[in-house]
């Protein structure tokens, strides 16, 4: 039975507002796969709750405030906001829609008591839907299902509902979780209804369902304050801001609290600012009660997963458990001839400090030192997780070099080699099923499901080693002419499946430093595809393209056509070049071979050989050959 509707009013206290009891609070997380309309629906919820002024321009994608989130159209960072409805405060926790940011999901779901599962009426449940729903149900959250985009011409609402019910049967941990309310929505229009027969007017049915179906927070009002830090923010004037749900007691401005670290160490602090949320604002309050999501300052060293407790009863809460990373790269000081020209932060000290700051908020990331003082090993949940970090650092003015992504292998108690395996879902038009199947078989993929929708598209599901997914996205786009969509979800670690063929073609490598010219690039394009255009500064060992066969090829793209006594050097000026290929950051990472690096600066992405001169590369190959002869190389090379 749904809980009784709470009617406790919101109380005004001195510097802001506060909630008088936990019955007047609902904490709900919104979870969905990428592009299923989650952010658009949150926009509509904020606007229809009337928290903005009538003449206030708020735009779209309100919570996606990060530039990268707006550019890529995905949610990267978990965020929280709040609205009021029927005298009840609804705290909304927005979660990322990509599995690589699962660490963001795992750390914020503990603040919620219910979850809003948003599913596309065409695509149905996708890998991220499965991942986040499993975590939510394991935490005991009460689910509400919203089938979105029901106005699409290809919508298959009944089939999607059946798929959702099958998913709940598979993942539910409690029989009560199988009895979930279902709504049908058009997020773009800001409408929802309890049945397909009801008219779509606004989001009132959704608000009513949240209030009725999501239980109030199960917390203790009595006793000393307890809060688990689940997010961090920073203000230039107020310092570090710790955010979390108040699990017990009351937090007051100016009170003395104890910070309890993951290792059990304690330190005493004073709360200098106390906030609660409403809309996009943090509202200063004098006190906050258990069940509400609050933000406070005064604890400069606070970290995610730590407990803030009343100084009189310093009791720790269970810390946040985050899944281990599966892919790693190295980030080091830029050692190319162009080092220091485009970046503001270029030293190993600056790089190390920046990576340590990232660890404070990016809980799924791991940073370790290496044998080289100016190189750091960085591990994350996937290529996208790491590429977002690289792009963020570039935009902040950092300059560095990055190695190719490698999977993290483990050994079990019997000393067997294990590797991460993922569930890959590929949507492709029927005519390209053959090429996709061939690609996945080469990468040790095992097909577990194949479903044709009858409209010319097929969904393929594979269990494939994470090694096989590195570079797969670009290979799929090439093989299917851009007609494939790939999503993957980590399943766990399984026995190592043997070496995997590495089929990348050889690189075109600049043999001389200088400026690339049309004549030199024309010669290079006769041997492959170029990545740079005329006027680009190159250095020896820089990768300027890919050739049509295996093995690297040295080529001088700075070579100009010499004049003779018969013709001038400009007589063939009409030579036309094929437009060069511009690689994105993810494509550049996928392209890298074991002996190559990516030079990342605020202005440029340059591919290069690890050793710039041919003499150095020859010596490196000889050392590697001698090492293989002494001891078999660790399995897992491309």
Coordinates of C-alpha atoms in Angstrom, one line a residue:
X1 CA 0.0 0.0 0.0
X2 CA 1.3 3.5 -0.8
X3 CA 2.2 5.6 2.2
X4 CA -0.3 8.2 3.4
X5 CA 0.1 11.6 1.7
X6 CA 2.2 13.8 3.9
X7 CA 0.8 17.3 4.3
X8 CA 3.4 18.8 6.6
X9 CA 4.1 22.4 5.5
X10 CA 7.5 23.8 4.7
X11 CA 8.8 25.9 7.6
X12 CA 10.7 29.1 7.3
X13 CA 13.7 29.4 9.6
X14 CA 15.7 32.6 9.8
X15 CA 18.1 32.4 6.8
X16 CA 16.1 30.1 4.5
X17 CA 13.7 27.3 4.8
X18 CA 13.7 23.9 6.3
X19 CA 11.5 20.8 6.4
X20 CA 9.8 20.1 9.7
X21 CA 9.7 16.3 9.4
X22 CA 11.0 13.4 7.3
X23 CA 7.4 12.7 6.2
X24 CA 7.6 15.9 4.1
X25 CA 10.6 14.6 2.1
X26 CA 10.9 12.3 -0.9
X27 CA 14.4 11.4 -2.2
X28 CA 14.3 10.0 -5.7
X29 CA 17.0 9.1 -8.2
X30 CA 16.3 9.3 -11.9
X31 CA 18.1 6.6 -13.9
X32 CA 18.2 5.8 -17.6
X33 CA 20.3 4.8 -20.5
X34 CA 22.0 7.4 -22.7
X35 CA 19.6 9.4 -24.9
X36 CA 16.4 8.0 -23.3
X37 CA 15.3 11.5 -22.4
X38 CA 16.3 11.8 -18.7
X39 CA 17.7 15.3 -18.7
X40 CA 14.8 16.6 -20.8
X41 CA 12.3 15.1 -18.3
X42 CA 14.2 16.7 -15.4
X43 CA 14.0 20.1 -17.3
X44 CA 10.2 19.7 -17.5
X45 CA 9.9 18.7 -13.8
X46 CA 11.9 21.8 -12.7
X47 CA 9.9 24.1 -14.9
X48 CA 6.4 22.8 -14.0
X49 CA 7.2 22.9 -10.3
X50 CA 7.3 26.7 -10.6
X51 CA 10.6 27.2 -8.8
X52 CA 11.7 29.7 -11.5
X53 CA 10.4 33.2 -12.0
X54 CA 7.9 33.6 -14.8
X55 CA 10.3 35.8 -16.7
X56 CA 13.4 33.8 -15.9
X57 CA 15.3 32.4 -18.9
X58 CA 16.5 28.9 -17.9
X59 CA 17.0 27.2 -21.3
X60 CA 17.3 23.5 -21.8
X61 CA 19.5 20.7 -20.4
X62 CA 19.4 22.7 -17.1
X63 CA 21.3 20.2 -15.0
X64 CA 23.9 19.5 -17.7
X65 CA 26.0 22.6 -16.7
X66 CA 29.3 21.1 -17.7
X67 CA 30.5 22.1 -21.2
X68 CA 31.5 18.5 -22.1
X69 CA 28.0 17.3 -21.0
X70 CA 26.3 19.8 -23.3
X71 CA 28.7 19.1 -26.2
X72 CA 28.4 15.3 -26.0
X73 CA 24.7 15.2 -25.0
X74 CA 25.4 12.9 -22.0
X75 CA 25.3 13.3 -18.2
X76 CA 28.8 12.8 -16.7
X77 CA 28.5 14.0 -13.1
X78 CA 25.7 13.1 -10.7
X79 CA 23.8 16.1 -9.4
X80 CA 21.0 16.9 -7.1
X81 CA 18.2 19.4 -7.1
X82 CA 14.9 19.8 -5.4
X83 CA 11.3 20.9 -6.0
X84 CA 8.2 21.2 -3.8
X85 CA 4.8 19.7 -4.5
X86 CA 1.7 19.4 -2.3
X87 CA 3.8 20.7 0.6
X88 CA 6.4 18.0 0.1
X89 CA 10.0 18.5 -0.8
X90 CA 11.2 16.2 -3.6
X91 CA 14.9 15.8 -3.8
X92 CA 15.9 14.8 -7.3
X93 CA 19.2 13.0 -7.9
X94 CA 20.3 13.0 -11.5
X95 CA 22.6 10.1 -12.5
X96 CA 24.8 9.5 -15.5
X97 CA 23.5 7.4 -18.3
X98 CA 26.7 5.7 -19.4
X99 CA 28.2 2.6 -17.8
X100 CA 31.7 4.2 -17.7
X101 CA 30.4 6.6 -15.1
X102 CA 29.0 3.9 -12.9
X103 CA 31.1 5.1 -10.0
X104 CA 29.0 8.3 -10.0
X105 CA 25.8 6.2 -9.8
X106 CA 27.1 3.9 -7.0
X107 CA 28.1 6.8 -4.8
X108 CA 24.8 8.8 -5.0
X109 CA 22.1 6.1 -4.9
X110 CA 22.5 5.7 -1.2
X111 CA 20.9 9.2 -0.8
X112 CA 17.7 8.0 -2.4
X113 CA 14.6 6.0 -1.2
X114 CA 13.1 5.5 -4.6
X115 CA 14.1 5.5 -8.3
X116 CA 12.5 6.7 -11.4
X117 CA 13.5 4.3 -14.2
X118 CA 13.2 6.0 -17.6
X119 CA 13.0 3.7 -20.6
X120 CA 12.8 4.6 -24.3
X121 CA 9.6 3.3 -26.0
X122 CA 11.6 2.2 -29.0
X123 CA 14.9 0.9 -27.6
X124 CA 13.6 -0.7 -24.4
X125 CA 15.9 -1.6 -21.5
X126 CA 19.6 -1.2 -22.4
X127 CA 22.8 -2.2 -20.7
X128 CA 23.0 0.9 -18.5
X129 CA 19.4 0.4 -17.5
X130 CA 20.3 -3.1 -16.3
X131 CA 23.4 -1.9 -14.4
X132 CA 21.8 1.0 -12.5
X133 CA 18.5 -0.9 -11.8
X134 CA 20.5 -3.8 -10.3
X135 CA 22.3 -1.4 -8.0
X136 CA 19.1 0.4 -7.1
X137 CA 17.2 -2.8 -6.3
X138 CA 20.0 -4.2 -4.2
X139 CA 19.8 -1.0 -2.1
X140 CA 16.1 -1.5 -1.6
X141 CA 14.9 1.5 -3.6
X142 CA 11.2 1.6 -4.5
X143 CA 11.0 1.8 -8.3
X144 CA 8.7 3.8 -10.6
X145 CA 8.9 3.0 -14.3
X146 CA 8.4 5.7 -16.9
X147 CA 8.2 4.6 -20.6
X148 CA 9.3 7.8 -22.5
X149 CA 9.0 9.0 -26.0
X150 CA 5.7 7.1 -26.6
X151 CA 5.0 9.5 -29.5
X152 CA 7.7 8.1 -31.7
X153 CA 6.5 6.4 -34.9
X154 CA 8.4 3.2 -34.1
X155 CA 7.3 3.0 -30.5
X156 CA 6.6 -0.5 -29.3
X157 CA 5.2 0.2 -25.9
X158 CA 3.6 -3.1 -25.0
X159 CA 6.8 -5.0 -26.0
X160 CA 9.0 -2.7 -24.0
X161 CA 6.8 -3.1 -20.9
X162 CA 7.1 -6.9 -21.2
X163 CA 10.9 -6.5 -21.5
X164 CA 10.9 -4.3 -18.4
X165 CA 8.9 -6.8 -16.4
X166 CA 11.3 -9.6 -17.5
X167 CA 14.2 -7.4 -16.3
X168 CA 12.6 -6.9 -12.9
X169 CA 12.0 -10.6 -12.5
X170 CA 15.7 -11.1 -13.1
X171 CA 17.1 -8.4 -10.9
X172 CA 14.5 -7.9 -8.1
X173 CA 15.7 -8.7 -4.5
X174 CA 12.2 -8.3 -2.9
X175 CA 8.8 -9.4 -4.1
X176 CA 7.4 -5.9 -3.4
X177 CA 9.8 -4.5 -6.0
X178 CA 7.8 -6.4 -8.7
X179 CA 4.7 -4.3 -8.0
X180 CA 5.8 -1.0 -9.5
X181 CA 3.7 1.8 -11.0
X182 CA 4.1 2.5 -14.7
X183 CA 3.6 5.9 -16.4
X184 CA 3.8 6.8 -20.1
X185 CA 5.5 10.1 -20.9
X186 CA 6.6 12.5 -23.7
X187 CA 9.4 14.2 -21.9
X188 CA 10.0 16.7 -24.7
X189 CA 6.4 18.0 -24.2
X190 CA 6.6 17.7 -20.4
X191 CA 3.6 15.4 -20.2
X192 CA 2.9 12.0 -18.5
X193 CA -0.1 9.8 -17.9
X194 CA -0.9 6.6 -15.9
X195 CA -2.3 4.8 -18.9
X196 CA -2.2 5.1 -22.7
X197 CA -5.9 6.0 -22.7
X198 CA -5.5 9.1 -20.5
X199 CA -4.8 12.5 -22.2
X200 CA -1.3 13.8 -21.9
X201 CA -1.5 17.2 -20.2
X202 CA 1.4 17.8 -17.8
X203 CA 3.6 16.0 -15.3
X204 CA 1.1 16.1 -12.4
X205 CA 0.5 12.3 -12.6
X206 CA 4.3 11.8 -12.3
X207 CA 4.5 14.1 -9.2
X208 CA 1.6 12.4 -7.6
X209 CA 3.1 9.0 -8.2
X210 CA 6.4 10.0 -6.7
X211 CA 4.7 11.4 -3.5
X212 CA 2.5 8.3 -3.2
X213 CA 4.9 5.5 -4.2
X214 CA 8.3 6.6 -2.8
X215 CA 8.4 6.2 1.0
X216 CA 9.7 8.9 3.3
X217 CA 13.4 8.5 4.3
X218 CA 13.9 5.7 6.9
X219 CA 16.2 7.7 9.2
X220 CA 16.5 8.5 12.9
X221 CA 15.5 12.0 14.0
X222 CA 16.9 11.4 17.5
X223 CA 20.5 11.0 18.3
X224 CA 23.7 12.6 17.2
X225 CA 24.1 13.9 13.6
X226 CA 25.4 11.4 11.0
X227 CA 26.1 12.1 7.3
X228 CA 27.9 10.1 4.7
X229 CA 29.7 12.4 2.2
X230 CA 28.6 11.3 -1.3
X231 CA 29.6 14.4 -3.4
X232 CA 32.0 17.3 -3.2
X233 CA 31.9 20.8 -4.6
X234 CA 34.1 23.9 -4.2
X235 CA 33.5 27.6 -3.8
X236 CA 36.2 30.2 -4.0
X237 CA 34.9 32.0 -0.9
X238 CA 33.5 29.1 1.2
X239 CA 36.0 26.4 0.3
X240 CA 35.2 22.7 0.0
X241 CA 31.5 21.8 0.2
X242 CA 30.5 18.3 1.4
X243 CA 27.2 17.0 0.2
X244 CA 25.2 14.0 1.5
X245 CA 21.9 12.8 3.1
X246 CA 21.5 13.4 6.8
X247 CA 21.1 9.9 8.1
X248 CA 20.5 10.7 11.8
X249 CA 19.8 13.7 14.0
X250 CA 20.0 17.4 13.2
X251 CA 22.7 19.4 11.6
X252 CA 23.1 23.0 12.9
X253 CA 25.1 25.9 11.8
X254 CA 28.2 26.4 13.9
X255 CA 28.0 22.9 15.5
X256 CA 31.2 20.9 16.1
X257 CA 31.5 17.7 14.0
X258 CA 34.0 14.9 13.7
X259 CA 35.3 13.8 10.3
X260 CA 35.8 10.0 10.3
X261 CA 38.0 8.8 7.4
X262 CA 37.7 5.4 5.6
X263 CA 40.7 4.3 7.8
X264 CA 38.9 5.3 11.0
X265 CA 41.0 8.4 11.7
X266 CA 39.1 11.3 13.3
X267 CA 39.5 15.1 13.3
X268 CA 37.3 17.9 14.7
X269 CA 35.8 20.7 12.6
X270 CA 33.1 23.4 12.8
X271 CA 30.2 23.8 10.3
X272 CA 30.7 27.3 8.9
X273 CA 27.9 27.2 6.3
X274 CA 24.8 24.9 6.0
X275 CA 22.7 24.6 2.9
X276 CA 19.7 22.7 1.5
X277 CA 18.6 22.6 -2.1
X278 CA 15.7 24.1 -4.0
X279 CA 15.8 24.2 -7.8
X280 CA 19.3 25.1 -8.9
X281 CA 20.1 27.0 -5.7
X282 CA 21.6 26.2 -2.4
X283 CA 19.5 27.8 0.3
X284 CA 21.3 28.7 3.6
X285 CA 19.6 27.4 6.6
X286 CA 20.2 27.4 10.4
X287 CA 19.5 23.7 10.8
X288 CA 18.5 20.6 8.8
X289 CA 16.8 17.4 9.9
X290 CA 17.5 13.7 9.1
X291 CA 16.3 12.6 5.7
X292 CA 17.1 15.8 3.8
X293 CA 20.0 16.2 1.4
X294 CA 22.3 19.0 2.6
X295 CA 25.6 20.7 1.9
X296 CA 28.0 22.1 4.5
X297 CA 31.4 23.7 4.7
X298 CA 34.1 23.9 7.2
X299 CA 35.6 20.4 6.6
X300 CA 38.4 21.3 4.2
X301 CA 39.8 17.7 3.9
X302 CA 36.4 15.9 3.6
X303 CA 36.4 13.0 1.1
X304 CA 33.7 11.0 -0.5
X305 CA 32.8 7.9 1.5
X306 CA 33.8 9.6 4.8
X307 CA 31.4 10.2 7.8
X308 CA 30.6 13.5 9.4
X309 CA 29.2 12.9 12.9
X310 CA 28.3 14.9 16.0
X311 CA 31.4 15.5 18.1
X312 CA 29.5 14.0 21.1
X313 CA 28.7 10.7 19.3
X314 CA 31.4 10.1 16.6
X315 CA 30.0 6.9 15.0
X316 CA 31.0 6.0 11.4
X317 CA 28.5 4.9 8.7
X318 CA 29.4 2.1 6.3
X319 CA 31.5 3.5 3.5
X320 CA 30.7 3.6 -0.2
X321 CA 31.7 0.5 -2.1
X322 CA 32.9 1.3 -5.7
X323 CA 33.5 -1.3 -8.4
X324 CA 37.2 -1.6 -9.4
X325 CA 38.5 0.0 -12.6
X326 CA 39.1 -2.2 -15.6
X327 CA 41.2 -0.1 -18.1
X328 CA 44.4 1.9 -17.5
X329 CA 46.6 4.4 -19.3
X330 CA 49.7 6.3 -18.4
X331 CA 49.8 10.1 -18.3
X332 CA 53.2 11.7 -18.3
X333 CA 55.1 14.9 -19.0
X334 CA 55.1 15.8 -22.7
X335 CA 58.6 14.9 -24.1
X336 CA 58.0 15.9 -27.8
X337 CA 59.9 18.7 -29.5
X338 CA 56.8 20.9 -29.3
X339 CA 56.6 20.5 -25.5
X340 CA 55.7 23.6 -23.5
X341 CA 54.4 25.7 -26.4
X342 CA 50.6 25.4 -26.0
X343 CA 50.0 24.4 -22.3
X344 CA 50.2 26.4 -19.1
X345 CA 50.8 23.4 -16.8
X346 CA 53.5 21.1 -18.1
X347 CA 55.6 19.8 -15.1
X348 CA 55.2 16.4 -13.4
X349 CA 54.4 18.2 -10.1
X350 CA 51.5 20.0 -11.7
X351 CA 50.2 16.9 -13.4
X352 CA 50.5 14.9 -10.1
X353 CA 48.7 17.6 -8.1
X354 CA 45.9 17.7 -10.7
X355 CA 45.4 14.0 -10.7
X356 CA 45.3 13.9 -6.9
X357 CA 42.6 16.6 -7.0
X358 CA 40.6 14.5 -9.4
X359 CA 40.7 11.6 -6.9
X360 CA 38.7 13.7 -4.4
X361 CA 35.6 13.6 -6.6
X362 CA 36.1 10.9 -9.2
X363 CA 35.7 7.9 -6.9
X364 CA 36.0 5.2 -9.6
X365 CA 39.5 6.5 -10.7
X366 CA 42.8 5.2 -9.5
X367 CA 46.2 7.0 -9.8
X368 CA 49.5 5.2 -9.0
X369 CA 53.1 6.2 -9.4
X370 CA 55.4 4.4 -11.9
X371 CA 59.1 3.7 -12.1
X372 CA 59.4 7.0 -14.0
X373 CA 59.0 10.1 -11.8
X374 CA 57.2 12.0 -14.5
X375 CA 54.7 9.3 -15.5
X376 CA 51.5 8.3 -13.6
X377 CA 49.4 5.2 -14.1
X378 CA 45.7 6.1 -14.3
X379 CA 43.0 3.5 -14.2
X380 CA 39.2 4.0 -14.8
X381 CA 36.0 2.2 -15.7
X382 CA 36.4 2.4 -19.5
X383 CA 37.7 4.4 -22.4
X384 CA 35.1 7.1 -22.1
X385 CA 35.7 7.6 -18.4
X386 CA 39.4 8.2 -19.1
X387 CA 38.9 10.3 -22.2
X388 CA 36.6 12.7 -20.3
X389 CA 39.4 13.2 -17.8
X390 CA 41.9 13.8 -20.6
X391 CA 39.6 16.3 -22.3
X392 CA 38.9 18.1 -19.1
X393 CA 42.6 18.5 -18.3
X394 CA 43.3 19.7 -21.8
X395 CA 40.7 22.5 -21.4
X396 CA 42.2 23.5 -18.1
X397 CA 45.5 24.2 -19.8
X398 CA 47.4 21.0 -19.1
X399 CA 49.8 19.5 -21.6
X400 CA 50.9 15.8 -21.4
X401 CA 51.3 12.5 -23.2
X402 CA 49.1 9.5 -23.0
X403 CA 49.7 5.8 -23.7
X404 CA 47.2 3.4 -25.3
X405 CA 44.4 2.0 -23.1
X406 CA 45.2 -1.5 -21.6
X407 CA 42.9 -3.8 -19.7
X408 CA 43.8 -4.6 -16.1
X409 CA 44.4 -8.3 -15.7
X410 CA 44.1 -10.2 -12.3
X411 CA 45.1 -13.6 -10.9
X412 CA 42.8 -15.6 -8.7
X413 CA 43.6 -17.7 -5.6
X414 CA 44.8 -20.5 -7.9
X415 CA 47.1 -18.2 -9.9
X416 CA 44.9 -18.3 -13.0
X417 CA 45.0 -15.2 -15.2
X418 CA 41.6 -13.4 -15.3
X419 CA 40.4 -10.6 -17.6
X420 CA 37.3 -8.3 -17.5
X421 CA 34.4 -9.4 -19.8
X422 CA 31.6 -7.1 -20.9
X423 CA 28.1 -7.5 -22.3
X424 CA 28.1 -5.7 -25.6
X425 CA 24.8 -4.7 -27.2
X426 CA 25.0 -3.6 -30.9
X427 CA 22.1 -2.2 -32.9
X428 CA 22.7 -2.4 -36.6
X429 CA 20.7 -2.6 -39.8
X430 CA 20.1 -6.1 -41.2
X431 CA 22.5 -5.8 -44.1
X432 CA 25.5 -5.3 -41.8
X433 CA 24.9 -8.2 -39.4
X434 CA 27.5 -10.3 -41.3
X435 CA 30.4 -7.8 -41.0
X436 CA 29.5 -7.1 -37.3
X437 CA 29.5 -10.9 -36.5
X438 CA 32.9 -11.3 -38.2
X439 CA 34.4 -8.4 -36.2
X440 CA 33.2 -9.7 -32.9
X441 CA 34.3 -13.3 -33.6
X442 CA 37.8 -11.9 -34.3
X443 CA 37.7 -10.3 -30.8
X444 CA 36.7 -13.4 -28.9
X445 CA 33.1 -12.4 -28.7
X446 CA 30.4 -15.0 -27.9
X447 CA 26.9 -14.2 -29.2
X448 CA 24.2 -14.7 -26.5
X449 CA 21.2 -13.1 -28.2
X450 CA 20.0 -11.9 -31.6
X451 CA 16.7 -10.2 -32.1
X452 CA 15.4 -8.7 -35.4
X453 CA 12.7 -6.0 -34.9
X454 CA 11.1 -6.6 -38.3
X455 CA 11.7 -3.1 -39.4
X456 CA 15.2 -3.6 -40.9
X457 CA 17.2 -3.5 -37.7
X458 CA 18.8 -6.2 -35.6
X459 CA 20.1 -6.2 -32.0
X460 CA 23.1 -8.4 -31.3
X461 CA 24.3 -9.2 -27.8
X462 CA 27.7 -10.5 -27.1
X463 CA 29.9 -11.5 -24.2
X464 CA 33.3 -10.1 -25.2
X465 CA 36.6 -9.4 -23.3
X466 CA 37.2 -5.8 -22.6
X467 CA 40.4 -6.1 -24.7
X468 CA 38.2 -6.8 -27.7
X469 CA 36.2 -3.6 -27.1
X470 CA 39.2 -1.3 -27.3
X471 CA 39.0 0.2 -30.8
X472 CA 35.8 -1.7 -31.6
X473 CA 33.6 1.3 -31.9
X474 CA 35.6 2.9 -34.7
X475 CA 35.9 -0.5 -36.5
X476 CA 32.1 -1.0 -36.3
X477 CA 31.5 2.5 -37.7
X478 CA 33.8 1.8 -40.6
X479 CA 32.4 -1.7 -41.3
X480 CA 28.8 -0.5 -41.2
X481 CA 29.3 3.0 -42.7
X482 CA 28.1 4.6 -39.5
X483 CA 25.0 2.4 -39.1
X484 CA 25.9 0.7 -35.8
X485 CA 25.4 1.7 -32.2
X486 CA 27.4 0.0 -29.5
X487 CA 26.8 -0.1 -25.7
X488 CA 28.7 -2.2 -23.2
X489 CA 28.3 -3.2 -19.6
X490 CA 30.9 -4.9 -17.4
X491 CA 29.9 -8.4 -16.3
X492 CA 33.0 -9.3 -14.2
X493 CA 36.3 -11.2 -14.5
X494 CA 36.6 -14.5 -16.3
X495 CA 39.5 -16.8 -17.4
X496 CA 41.9 -15.2 -19.9
X497 CA 40.8 -16.2 -23.4
X498 CA 44.1 -16.1 -25.2
X499 CA 45.9 -13.7 -27.4
X500 CA 43.8 -11.6 -29.7
X501 CA 44.9 -10.6 -33.3
X502 CA 45.9 -7.0 -33.7
X503 CA 44.9 -5.9 -37.2
X504 CA 45.8 -2.2 -37.3
X505 CA 47.6 -1.1 -40.4
X506 CA 51.0 0.5 -40.3
X507 CA 51.6 4.2 -39.5
X508 CA 53.0 6.8 -41.8
X509 CA 55.8 8.4 -39.7
X510 CA 57.5 11.7 -40.4
X511 CA 61.2 11.2 -41.1
X512 CA 62.2 14.9 -41.0
X513 CA 61.1 17.9 -38.9
X514 CA 59.6 21.0 -40.5
X515 CA 56.3 22.1 -42.0
X516 CA 54.2 19.8 -44.1
X517 CA 53.7 20.9 -47.7
X518 CA 51.3 19.9 -50.5
X519 CA 54.0 18.0 -52.5
X520 CA 55.1 15.9 -49.6
X521 CA 51.6 15.2 -48.5
X522 CA 50.6 14.2 -52.0
X523 CA 53.4 11.6 -51.9
X524 CA 52.1 10.4 -48.5
X525 CA 48.5 10.1 -49.8
X526 CA 49.7 7.8 -52.6
X527 CA 50.6 5.3 -49.7
X528 CA 47.7 5.8 -47.3
X529 CA 45.5 8.2 -45.5
X530 CA 46.9 11.4 -43.8
X531 CA 45.9 12.9 -40.5
X532 CA 47.4 16.4 -41.1
X533 CA 47.1 19.1 -43.8
X534 CA 49.5 21.5 -45.5
X535 CA 51.1 24.1 -43.1
X536 CA 51.1 21.7 -40.1
X537 CA 54.4 21.7 -38.1
X538 CA 55.7 18.1 -37.8
X539 CA 58.7 16.6 -36.0
X540 CA 60.7 13.4 -36.5
X541 CA 58.7 10.4 -35.2
X542 CA 55.3 12.1 -35.4
X543 CA 52.6 10.0 -36.9
X544 CA 51.0 11.8 -39.9
X545 CA 48.7 9.0 -41.2
X546 CA 48.1 5.3 -41.7
X547 CA 49.3 3.3 -44.7
X548 CA 47.5 0.6 -46.6
X549 CA 49.6 -2.3 -45.4
X550 CA 51.2 -3.5 -42.1
X551 CA 54.4 -2.1 -40.8
X552 CA 55.4 1.5 -40.3
X553 CA 56.7 3.7 -43.2
X554 CA 59.0 6.6 -42.9
X555 CA 58.0 9.5 -45.2
X556 CA 59.2 13.1 -45.6
X557 CA 56.1 15.3 -45.8
X558 CA 58.2 18.5 -45.7
X559 CA 59.9 17.7 -49.0
X560 CA 59.2 20.4 -51.6
X561 CA 59.3 19.9 -55.4
X562 CA 62.6 21.2 -56.6
X563 CA 62.8 23.6 -59.6
X564 CA 64.8 22.7 -62.7
X565 CA 66.0 24.5 -65.8
X566 CA 62.8 23.5 -67.5
X567 CA 60.1 24.2 -64.8
X568 CA 59.7 26.1 -61.6
X569 CA 58.9 24.5 -58.2
X570 CA 55.3 25.9 -58.5
X571 CA 54.5 24.5 -61.9
X572 CA 52.4 21.7 -60.4
X573 CA 50.6 23.9 -57.9
X574 CA 47.3 22.6 -59.1
X575 CA 47.9 19.2 -57.4
X576 CA 44.7 18.4 -55.4
X577 CA 45.0 16.7 -52.0
X578 CA 42.3 14.4 -50.6
X579 CA 40.9 16.0 -47.4
X580 CA 42.8 14.7 -44.4
X581 CA 41.1 12.7 -41.7
X582 CA 40.8 14.5 -38.3
X583 CA 40.7 12.0 -35.4
X584 CA 38.7 12.7 -32.3
X585 CA 40.2 12.1 -28.8
X586 CA 38.5 8.7 -28.6
X587 CA 39.6 7.7 -32.1
X588 CA 43.2 8.8 -31.3
X589 CA 43.2 6.6 -28.2
X590 CA 41.8 3.6 -30.2
X591 CA 44.4 4.1 -32.9
X592 CA 47.4 3.9 -30.6
X593 CA 49.7 0.9 -30.8
X594 CA 51.9 -0.4 -28.0
X595 CA 54.9 1.7 -29.0
X596 CA 52.9 4.9 -29.6
X597 CA 51.7 7.9 -27.5
X598 CA 49.1 10.6 -27.8
X599 CA 50.4 14.2 -27.2
X600 CA 47.5 16.1 -25.7
X601 CA 47.7 19.9 -25.4
X602 CA 45.0 22.6 -25.1
X603 CA 45.2 23.2 -28.8
X604 CA 46.3 20.0 -30.5
X605 CA 46.1 16.2 -30.5
X606 CA 49.3 14.7 -32.0
X607 CA 50.1 11.0 -32.5
X608 CA 53.7 10.1 -32.1
X609 CA 56.1 7.1 -31.7
X610 CA 57.2 6.5 -28.1
X611 CA 60.8 6.7 -29.4
X612 CA 61.1 9.5 -32.0
X613 CA 64.2 8.5 -34.0
X614 CA 64.5 5.3 -36.1
X615 CA 67.7 4.4 -34.2
X616 CA 65.9 4.6 -30.9
X617 CA 63.1 2.5 -32.2
X618 CA 65.5 -0.2 -33.5
X619 CA 67.2 -0.4 -30.1
X620 CA 63.9 -0.7 -28.3
X621 CA 62.8 -3.5 -30.6
X622 CA 66.0 -5.4 -29.9
X623 CA 65.6 -5.0 -26.2
X624 CA 62.0 -6.3 -26.4
X625 CA 63.1 -9.2 -28.5
X626 CA 65.8 -10.1 -26.0
X627 CA 63.3 -9.8 -23.1
X628 CA 60.8 -12.2 -24.9
X629 CA 63.6 -14.7 -25.4
X630 CA 64.4 -14.6 -21.7
X631 CA 60.9 -14.8 -20.4
X632 CA 57.5 -15.2 -22.2
X633 CA 55.7 -11.9 -22.4
X634 CA 52.6 -11.5 -20.2
X635 CA 49.5 -12.5 -22.1
X636 CA 47.2 -9.8 -23.1
X637 CA 49.1 -8.0 -25.8
X638 CA 47.3 -6.8 -28.8

